[in-house]
Short mmCIF file of C-alpha atoms in Angstrom, two decimals:
data_model
loop_
_atom_site.label_atom_id
_atom_site.label_comp_id
_atom_site.label_asym_id
_atom_site.label_seq_id
_atom_site.Cartn_x
_atom_site.Cartn_y
_atom_site.Cartn_z
CA MET A 23 -0.15 -0.21 -0.18
CA THR A 24 1.28 3.63 -0.78
CA PHE A 25 0.60 6.26 1.92
CA THR A 26 1.82 8.94 -0.38
CA GLY A 27 -1.05 11.74 -0.62
CA ARG A 28 -3.20 9.50 1.86
CA VAL A 29 -4.80 11.72 4.33
CA ALA A 30 -4.59 9.63 7.92
CA VAL A 31 -5.91 10.62 11.42
CA VAL A 32 -4.56 9.42 14.25
CA THR A 33 -5.65 9.84 18.13
CA GLY A 34 -3.59 9.64 20.92
CA ALA A 35 -1.06 11.22 19.02
CA SER A 36 0.90 13.23 21.61
CA SER A 37 2.95 10.12 22.89
CA GLY A 38 3.68 6.48 22.82
CA ILE A 39 1.86 4.31 19.81
CA GLY A 40 0.23 7.28 18.14
CA ALA A 41 3.00 9.25 18.04
CA ALA A 42 5.13 6.76 16.48
CA VAL A 43 2.35 5.76 14.17
CA ALA A 44 1.86 9.47 13.04
CA THR A 45 5.60 10.23 12.43
CA ASP A 46 5.76 7.13 10.47
CA LEU A 47 2.79 7.85 8.66
CA ALA A 48 4.26 11.06 7.82
CA ARG A 49 7.61 9.37 6.89
CA ARG A 50 5.88 7.38 3.93
CA GLY A 51 4.11 10.54 2.55
CA ALA A 52 0.80 10.85 4.20
CA ARG A 53 -0.71 14.02 5.23
CA VAL A 54 -1.40 13.52 9.37
CA VAL A 55 -4.09 14.88 11.23
CA ALA A 56 -2.64 14.39 15.05
CA VAL A 57 -5.24 14.27 17.66
CA ALA A 58 -4.67 14.40 21.09
CA ARG A 59 -5.46 16.49 24.46
CA ARG A 60 -2.15 17.88 25.20
CA ALA A 61 -1.56 20.18 22.87
CA ASP A 62 2.30 20.88 23.83
CA ARG A 63 3.12 17.18 23.15
CA LEU A 64 0.91 16.95 20.08
CA ALA A 65 2.86 20.31 18.61
CA GLU A 66 6.24 18.32 18.80
CA VAL A 67 5.27 15.33 17.03
CA VAL A 68 3.46 17.42 14.23
CA GLU A 69 6.68 19.42 13.94
CA THR A 70 8.53 16.07 13.42
CA CYS A 71 5.73 14.51 11.10
CA ARG A 72 6.31 18.03 8.87
CA THR A 73 9.51 17.06 8.04
CA SER A 74 8.19 14.48 6.05
CA SER A 75 4.54 15.88 5.37
CA PRO A 76 4.60 19.83 5.76
CA GLU A 77 0.94 19.73 5.36
CA SER A 78 0.35 17.64 8.66
CA ILE A 79 -1.65 19.37 11.18
CA SER A 80 -2.17 19.05 14.92
CA HIS A 81 -5.95 18.98 16.12
CA PRO A 82 -5.75 19.36 19.78
CA ALA A 83 -9.00 17.59 21.28
CA ASP A 84 -10.83 15.23 23.97
CA VAL A 85 -12.25 12.54 21.69
CA SER A 86 -14.66 11.67 24.61
CA SER A 87 -17.43 13.21 23.09
CA ARG A 88 -19.44 12.67 20.01
CA ALA A 89 -19.75 16.00 18.75
CA THR A 90 -15.82 16.50 18.93
CA CYS A 91 -15.41 12.95 16.98
CA ASP A 92 -18.03 14.57 14.18
CA GLU A 93 -15.81 17.93 14.22
CA ILE A 94 -12.30 16.19 13.97
CA VAL A 95 -13.48 14.23 10.54
CA ALA A 96 -15.71 17.22 9.12
CA THR A 97 -12.43 19.79 10.14
CA THR A 98 -10.42 16.95 8.04
CA GLU A 99 -12.77 16.60 5.10
CA ALA A 100 -13.20 20.36 5.04
CA ARG A 101 -9.21 20.90 4.77
CA PHE A 102 -8.16 17.80 3.16
CA GLY A 103 -11.11 16.14 1.04
CA ARG A 104 -11.36 13.06 2.43
CA VAL A 105 -10.31 10.88 5.68
CA ASP A 106 -8.29 7.70 3.70
CA ILE A 107 -7.11 5.89 7.30
CA LEU A 108 -7.84 6.35 10.58
CA VAL A 109 -6.26 5.12 13.37
CA ASN A 110 -8.18 5.10 16.91
CA ASN A 111 -5.53 4.90 19.30
CA ALA A 112 -6.55 7.36 22.10
CA GLY A 113 -7.03 5.58 25.35
CA MET A 114 -6.97 5.56 29.00
CA SER A 115 -6.64 3.43 32.05
CA ILE A 116 -8.26 3.45 35.69
CA HIS A 117 -5.70 0.93 37.37
CA LYS A 118 -8.13 0.61 40.04
CA HIS A 119 -9.45 -2.45 41.97
CA ALA A 120 -13.46 -2.39 40.39
CA ALA A 121 -14.75 -2.31 43.87
CA ARG A 122 -13.07 1.21 44.37
CA THR A 123 -13.73 2.49 40.60
CA SER A 124 -16.95 4.64 40.37
CA VAL A 125 -19.43 4.52 37.53
CA GLU A 126 -18.47 7.90 36.21
CA GLU A 127 -14.86 6.53 35.75
CA ILE A 128 -16.26 3.86 34.08
CA GLU A 129 -18.62 5.85 31.49
CA ARG A 130 -15.36 8.62 31.15
CA LEU A 131 -13.03 5.16 30.29
CA MET A 132 -15.87 3.77 27.93
CA ALA A 133 -16.25 7.02 26.45
CA VAL A 134 -12.72 7.21 25.19
CA ASN A 135 -11.70 3.63 24.67
CA PHE A 136 -14.92 2.54 23.12
CA PHE A 137 -17.40 5.28 22.11
CA ALA A 138 -14.68 7.27 20.65
CA PRO A 139 -13.24 4.80 18.05
CA VAL A 140 -17.11 4.12 17.29
CA TYR A 141 -17.96 7.70 17.07
CA LEU A 142 -14.88 8.92 14.54
CA SER A 143 -15.05 5.69 12.62
CA MET A 144 -19.04 6.06 11.98
CA ALA A 145 -18.42 9.94 10.76
CA ALA A 146 -15.11 8.93 8.38
CA LEU A 147 -17.14 5.66 6.97
CA PRO A 148 -19.51 7.18 4.97
CA GLY A 149 -16.85 8.87 2.55
CA MET A 150 -14.66 5.66 2.80
CA LEU A 151 -17.77 3.53 1.25
CA GLU A 152 -18.50 6.40 -1.03
CA ARG A 153 -14.79 6.18 -2.56
CA ARG A 154 -14.56 2.45 -1.76
CA ASP A 155 -11.42 2.79 -0.33
CA GLY A 156 -10.21 3.11 3.40
CA SER A 157 -8.69 2.02 6.61
CA ILE A 158 -9.59 2.18 9.93
CA VAL A 159 -7.17 0.45 12.57
CA ASN A 160 -8.13 0.17 16.02
CA VAL A 161 -5.70 0.10 18.77
CA THR A 162 -7.03 -2.62 21.81
CA SER A 163 -4.78 -4.67 24.02
CA VAL A 164 -4.13 -7.92 25.22
CA ALA A 165 -6.48 -6.80 28.40
CA GLY A 166 -9.48 -7.11 26.42
CA TYR A 167 -8.72 -10.71 26.12
CA VAL A 168 -6.85 -11.48 29.09
CA PRO A 169 -8.01 -10.19 32.52
CA ASN A 170 -5.49 -8.09 34.50
CA PRO A 171 -5.85 -7.14 38.33
CA GLY A 172 -7.56 -3.62 38.40
CA GLU A 173 -8.25 -3.66 35.00
CA ALA A 174 -11.86 -5.01 34.79
CA ALA A 175 -13.23 -1.62 32.95
CA TYR A 176 -10.12 -1.01 30.81
CA GLY A 177 -10.29 -4.51 29.33
CA ALA A 178 -14.10 -4.40 28.94
CA SER A 179 -13.53 -1.50 26.79
CA LYS A 180 -10.72 -2.97 25.20
CA ALA A 181 -12.82 -6.73 24.26
CA ALA A 182 -15.76 -4.17 23.31
CA LEU A 183 -13.71 -2.56 20.85
CA SER A 184 -12.04 -5.84 19.47
CA ARG A 185 -15.28 -7.26 18.90
CA TRP A 186 -16.92 -4.12 17.28
CA SER A 187 -14.10 -4.13 15.09
CA HIS A 188 -14.11 -7.85 13.98
CA GLY A 189 -18.00 -7.39 13.24
CA LEU A 190 -17.43 -3.82 11.37
CA GLY A 191 -14.74 -5.49 9.34
CA VAL A 192 -17.08 -8.22 8.55
CA ASP A 193 -19.85 -6.00 7.54
CA LEU A 194 -17.50 -4.01 5.35
CA ASP A 195 -16.33 -7.14 3.47
CA GLY A 196 -16.33 -6.16 -0.41
CA THR A 197 -16.47 -2.85 0.33
CA GLY A 198 -12.89 -1.59 -0.37
CA VAL A 199 -13.06 -0.43 3.23
CA HIS A 200 -10.42 -2.48 5.76
CA VAL A 201 -10.67 -2.71 9.43
CA GLY A 202 -7.64 -3.84 11.92
CA VAL A 203 -7.19 -4.37 15.34
CA LEU A 204 -3.77 -3.96 16.89
CA SER A 205 -3.63 -5.67 20.56
CA PRO A 206 -0.70 -4.76 22.17
CA GLY A 207 0.50 -6.06 25.48
#
């Protein structure tokens, strides 16, 4: 697959896997829209991206709301005409015993880890389907398959994202839109 000229939205791009993916895609010629909450760190990543892909931009945002996710895709499409690659990498964990975790903490975690990828994918999908071309990559975790102490909510969110991704991939078979899952851990 060639990445030259492609438009890639990468969430959680201010550090770790997201930063590595954003800079690698830029090195391969993609125009990167790097998304994360930490604007200062995001700016550093985008500066690195711009050495290979000058049109790359930062989009500081908290992906926990549907409106924000819709706006990220709309802004990308307005600026670049489309979203070719969507890497849903933003995530958070609680690292707390389930009995001491509040429902509000779990809701926030599910908003970032599960619903944000759903919102972003569903916003980008119509254009991908129309062009019969696109890739959605959802970053899950081994914790979605193997429970860890203090990560009941985190594991559940990653398991949900994994199952949704596989189901989405089945539904999109033959459309030209690929769905992949990356499960580090």
